[in-house]
Coordinates of C-alpha atoms and ligand atoms in Angstrom, one line a residue:
X1 CA 74.3 12.7 88.9
X2 CA 72.1 15.6 89.8
X3 CA 73.1 19.2 90.5
X4 CA 73.9 20.5 94.0
X5 CA 72.5 23.8 95.3
X6 CA 74.1 25.6 98.3
X7 CA 72.4 28.7 99.7
X8 CA 75.1 31.5 100.0
X9 CA 73.1 34.1 101.9
X10 CA 70.2 34.1 104.4
X11 CA 67.8 35.6 101.8
X12 CA 68.9 34.5 98.4
X13 CA 71.9 33.4 96.2
X14 CA 72.4 29.7 95.3
X15 CA 75.7 28.2 94.3
X16 CA 75.3 25.4 91.8
X17 CA 77.7 22.4 91.7
X18 CA 78.0 19.2 89.7
X19 CA 77.2 20.6 86.3
X20 CA 79.1 21.2 83.0
X21 CA 77.5 24.0 81.0
X22 CA 79.4 22.9 77.8
X23 CA 77.1 19.9 77.6
X24 CA 73.4 19.8 76.6
X25 CA 71.1 19.5 79.7
X26 CA 68.3 17.0 80.2
X27 CA 64.9 18.1 81.3
X28 CA 65.2 17.1 85.0
X29 CA 68.4 19.3 85.2
X30 CA 66.7 22.3 83.5
X31 CA 63.7 21.8 85.9
X32 CA 66.0 21.7 88.9
X33 CA 67.8 24.9 87.8
X34 CA 64.5 26.6 87.3
X35 CA 63.3 25.6 90.8
X36 CA 66.7 26.8 92.2
X37 CA 66.4 30.3 90.6
X38 CA 62.7 30.6 91.5
X39 CA 63.8 30.1 95.1
X40 CA 67.3 31.8 95.2
X41 CA 66.8 34.5 92.5
X42 CA 70.6 34.5 91.6
X43 CA 72.6 31.4 90.8
X44 CA 76.4 31.2 90.7
X45 CA 78.3 28.6 88.7
X46 CA 82.1 28.2 89.0
X47 CA 84.8 26.9 86.6
X48 CA 82.6 27.1 83.5
X49 CA 85.0 27.8 80.6
X50 CA 82.5 28.2 77.9
X51 CA 82.3 29.6 74.4
X52 CA 79.6 32.1 73.3
X53 CA 77.9 29.3 71.4
X54 CA 77.8 27.1 74.5
X55 CA 76.5 30.1 76.6
X56 CA 73.7 30.7 74.1
X57 CA 72.8 27.0 74.0
X58 CA 72.6 26.8 77.8
X59 CA 70.6 30.1 78.0
X60 CA 68.0 28.8 75.4
X61 CA 67.0 26.1 77.9
X62 CA 65.1 28.9 79.7
X63 CA 63.5 30.8 76.8
X64 CA 64.1 33.0 73.8
X65 CA 67.2 35.2 73.7
X66 CA 67.1 39.0 73.4
X67 CA 69.1 40.6 70.6
X68 CA 71.2 43.6 71.6
X69 CA 69.8 47.0 70.8
X70 CA 72.4 49.5 69.6
X71 CA 70.4 52.6 70.1
X72 CA 73.4 54.8 70.6
X73 CA 75.7 55.7 67.8
X74 CA 75.3 53.2 64.9
X75 CA 78.9 53.8 63.7
X76 CA 80.3 51.4 66.2
X77 CA 81.3 47.9 65.0
X78 CA 80.0 45.2 67.4
X79 CA 82.6 42.9 68.9
X80 CA 80.2 40.0 69.7
X81 CA 77.2 38.2 68.1
X82 CA 73.8 39.9 68.2
X83 CA 72.7 37.5 70.9
X84 CA 75.5 38.5 73.2
X85 CA 75.7 41.8 75.2
X86 CA 79.2 43.0 75.4
X87 CA 80.0 43.8 79.0
X88 CA 83.6 44.8 78.6
X89 CA 85.9 47.8 78.2
X90 CA 87.1 46.6 74.7
X91 CA 86.7 47.7 71.2
X92 CA 86.1 45.5 68.1
X93 CA 89.9 44.8 68.0
X94 CA 90.0 43.8 71.7
X95 CA 91.8 47.0 72.6
X96 CA 90.9 48.8 75.8
X97 CA 88.5 51.7 75.0
X98 CA 89.9 55.2 75.4
X99 CA 88.7 57.1 78.5
X100 CA 86.5 59.4 76.4
X101 CA 84.9 56.7 74.2
X102 CA 81.2 56.9 74.1
X103 CA 80.8 53.1 74.6
X104 CA 82.9 53.2 77.8
X105 CA 81.0 56.2 79.1
X106 CA 77.7 54.6 78.3
X107 CA 78.7 51.4 80.1
X108 CA 79.1 53.5 83.2
X109 CA 75.3 53.4 83.4
X110 CA 75.6 49.8 84.6
X111 CA 76.9 51.1 87.9
X112 CA 73.4 52.4 88.7
X113 CA 71.1 49.9 90.3
X114 CA 68.9 48.4 87.6
X115 CA 67.0 45.5 86.1
X116 CA 68.0 44.5 82.6
X117 CA 65.8 45.7 79.7
X118 CA 63.2 47.3 81.9
X119 CA 63.2 50.0 79.3
X120 CA 61.7 47.5 76.8
X121 CA 58.0 46.8 76.6
X122 CA 58.8 43.1 77.1
X123 CA 61.7 43.2 79.6
X124 CA 64.3 40.6 80.5
X125 CA 63.6 37.5 82.5
X126 CA 67.0 36.0 83.1
X127 CA 70.5 37.4 82.4
X128 CA 73.5 35.1 82.3
X129 CA 76.9 36.7 82.7
X130 CA 80.1 34.8 82.0
X131 CA 83.5 36.1 83.2
X132 CA 86.2 35.7 80.5
X133 CA 88.9 38.2 81.8
X134 CA 88.7 40.1 85.0
X135 CA 90.8 43.0 86.5
X136 CA 93.1 42.7 89.5
X137 CA 90.8 44.8 91.7
X138 CA 87.2 45.9 91.8
X139 CA 84.6 45.2 89.2
X140 CA 82.3 43.2 91.5
X141 CA 78.7 42.8 90.6
X142 CA 76.1 43.5 93.3
X143 CA 72.6 42.0 93.5
X144 CA 69.7 43.2 95.6
X145 CA 66.7 40.9 96.5
X146 CA 63.6 42.8 95.7
X147 CA 61.3 40.2 97.3
X148 CA 63.0 40.6 100.6
X149 CA 62.7 44.4 100.2
X150 CA 59.0 44.1 99.5
X151 CA 58.5 41.8 102.5
X152 CA 60.2 44.4 104.7
X153 CA 58.1 47.4 103.5
X154 CA 55.6 48.8 106.0
X155 CA 52.0 47.8 105.1
X156 CA 51.0 51.4 104.4
X157 CA 53.7 51.7 101.7
X158 CA 52.8 48.3 100.2
X159 CA 49.2 49.3 99.8
X160 CA 50.1 52.6 98.3
X161 CA 52.6 51.4 95.7
X162 CA 50.9 48.1 94.7
X163 CA 48.6 49.6 92.0
X164 CA 51.2 51.9 90.5
X165 CA 52.4 51.9 86.9
X166 CA 55.9 53.4 86.2
X167 CA 57.5 54.6 83.0
X168 CA 60.9 53.3 82.1
X169 CA 63.3 54.6 79.5
X170 CA 67.1 54.7 79.0
X171 CA 66.6 58.5 78.6
X172 CA 66.0 58.6 82.4
X173 CA 69.0 56.4 83.4
X174 CA 71.4 58.0 80.9
X175 CA 70.4 61.5 82.1
X176 CA 71.5 60.5 85.6
X177 CA 75.1 60.3 84.3
X178 CA 74.9 63.3 82.1
X179 CA 73.8 62.0 78.7
X180 CA 71.2 64.4 77.4
X181 CA 72.3 65.2 73.8
X182 CA 70.1 62.7 71.9
X183 CA 69.0 63.1 68.3
X184 CA 65.2 63.2 67.8
X185 CA 65.4 59.8 66.1
X186 CA 67.1 58.3 69.2
X187 CA 64.5 59.8 71.6
X188 CA 61.7 58.2 69.6
X189 CA 63.5 54.8 69.8
X190 CA 63.9 55.2 73.5
X191 CA 60.3 56.3 74.2
X192 CA 59.1 55.4 77.8
X193 CA 57.4 52.0 78.3
X194 CA 55.0 51.2 81.2
X195 CA 56.0 48.6 83.9
X196 CA 54.1 47.6 87.0
X197 CA 55.7 48.7 90.3
X198 CA 54.9 45.4 92.0
X199 CA 55.3 42.0 90.5
X200 CA 54.2 38.6 91.6
X201 CA 56.7 35.9 90.6
X202 CA 55.0 33.0 88.7
X203 CA 57.4 30.4 90.0
X204 CA 57.5 31.4 93.7
X205 CA 54.3 33.3 94.2
X206 CA 56.3 36.0 96.0
X207 CA 55.8 39.7 95.4
X208 CA 58.7 42.1 94.7
X209 CA 59.3 45.8 93.9
X210 CA 60.1 46.2 90.2
X211 CA 62.6 49.1 90.3
X212 CA 65.4 50.1 87.9
X213 CA 67.6 53.1 87.1
X214 CA 65.4 53.4 83.9
X215 CA 62.3 54.2 85.9
X216 CA 61.5 57.9 86.0
X217 CA 57.8 58.5 86.1
X218 CA 54.8 57.1 87.9
X219 CA 51.4 57.4 86.1
X220 CA 49.1 59.9 87.7
X221 CA 51.8 61.4 89.9
X222 CA 53.7 64.7 89.7
X223 CA 57.2 64.0 88.4
X224 CA 59.2 65.3 91.5
X225 CA 57.0 63.3 93.8
X226 CA 57.5 60.2 91.6
X227 CA 61.2 60.7 91.5
X228 CA 61.4 61.0 95.2
X229 CA 59.3 57.9 95.8
X230 CA 61.5 55.9 93.3
X231 CA 64.7 57.2 95.1
X232 CA 63.3 56.3 98.5
X233 CA 62.2 52.8 97.4
X234 CA 65.6 52.2 95.7
X235 CA 67.5 53.3 98.8
X236 CA 65.4 51.1 101.0
X237 CA 65.7 48.0 98.7
X238 CA 69.5 48.2 98.4
X239 CA 70.3 48.3 102.1
X240 CA 73.2 45.9 103.0
X241 CA 70.9 43.2 104.4
X242 CA 69.3 42.7 100.9
X243 CA 72.6 42.9 98.9
X244 CA 75.2 40.3 97.9
X245 CA 78.4 41.4 96.2
X246 CA 79.9 38.9 93.7
X247 CA 83.7 39.0 93.4
X248 CA 84.4 37.4 90.0
X249 CA 86.8 34.6 89.1
X250 CA 87.4 33.7 85.4
X251 CA 85.1 30.9 84.6
X252 CA 82.3 32.1 86.8
X253 CA 78.8 32.4 85.3
X254 CA 76.1 34.2 87.2
X255 CA 72.5 33.8 86.2
X256 CA 69.9 36.2 87.8
X257 CA 66.2 36.8 87.7
X258 CA 65.5 40.3 86.6
X259 CA 61.9 40.0 87.7
X260 CA 62.8 40.1 91.4
X261 CA 66.4 41.5 91.7
X262 CA 68.3 44.6 90.8
X263 CA 72.1 44.6 90.1
X264 CA 74.9 47.1 89.5
X265 CA 78.6 47.0 88.5
X266 CA 81.3 48.4 90.8
X267 CA 84.4 50.5 89.9
X268 CA 87.6 48.7 88.7
X269 CA 91.0 49.5 87.3
X270 CA 90.2 50.5 83.7
X271 CA 93.8 50.2 82.5
X272 CA 93.1 46.5 82.8
X273 CA 90.8 44.3 80.7
X274 CA 87.4 43.4 82.1
X275 CA 85.6 41.1 79.7
X276 CA 82.3 39.5 80.5
X277 CA 79.7 38.2 78.0
X278 CA 76.0 38.3 78.7
X279 CA 73.1 36.4 77.2
X280 CA 69.6 37.6 78.1
X281 CA 66.4 35.5 78.2
X282 CA 63.3 37.6 77.3
X283 CA 60.3 37.5 79.7
X284 CA 58.1 36.9 76.7
X285 CA 55.3 39.3 77.5
X286 CA 54.8 42.8 78.9
X287 CA 54.2 43.4 82.6
X288 CA 51.4 45.8 81.7
X289 CA 48.8 44.2 79.4
X290 CA 48.1 46.0 76.1
X291 CA 44.6 47.3 77.1
X292 CA 46.1 49.1 80.1
X293 CA 49.3 50.3 78.4
X294 CA 48.2 53.4 76.5
Ligands
OGA1 C1 74.9 43.4 83.0 C2 75.4 44.3 84.1 C3 77.2 44.5 85.7 C4 78.6 44.3 85.7 O1 75.6 42.6 82.5 O2 73.7 43.5 82.8 O3 74.7 45.2 84.5 O4 79.1 44.1 86.8 N1 76.6 44.1 84.5 O5 79.3 44.4 84.7
MN2 MN1 72.6 44.9 83.7

């Protein structure tokens, strides 16, 4: 039996049926899923009650996994394996983090529109997020189709931004929510990396705007002008017609293509547990080749 794909929105979002993510997949199924995400950019799977090991095995069908960076405060004990990003409000003993906990405050950065790991020289290709426990209200994840946004830009803007190279770092995104007190050693670790402004997707051939909360400079441009352009583009690209809001059910797994989408978390009742586990497939190579990076 082969998988089913149902398009959920006019522009993007595929809902996958007839698949069990606990089982190893054959090549035709992996190819069908790759074709589906190339077309729909975000895939939703329901009723997948998987372990971290099963999630990792499924994710590895699509490439090598990222390991989590713990750039902020080394004194925290991780709750999950190094191949899992902990998208929860829990500490290592599964207790809800206190309101002033640095991990909780840092995680608020996920509520800014972003593309995962755009602050790394080699950014993320796919992210796969599995819902283990969800709160009674809020906590939706929203996705924006950056191909559709590109398509809708005026020609004048397309021609202007196409050759641009941006600089991304968590220093920019964290500064937006008030984190500025970094040790010199942390600043060095979070040094800006170059990323192209416009990407062409190898699977679909479609162009998209590569934006993220981590972007803060554009090479060869004055910083205020760059910031304003990035803000304007972000605002344009996240208009309602380009956005899908996912309301989670336990057992949902959402897989998105970071090359051509942005996403953000929404507010929820933080006296309740929200526990999602993410695996991240690396894109394998930088968007700006070595000879142009310096
Ligand atoms: C992520 C992320 C958003 C959310 O897992 O990369 O940004 O809704 N999550 O938790
Ligand atoms: Mn994210």
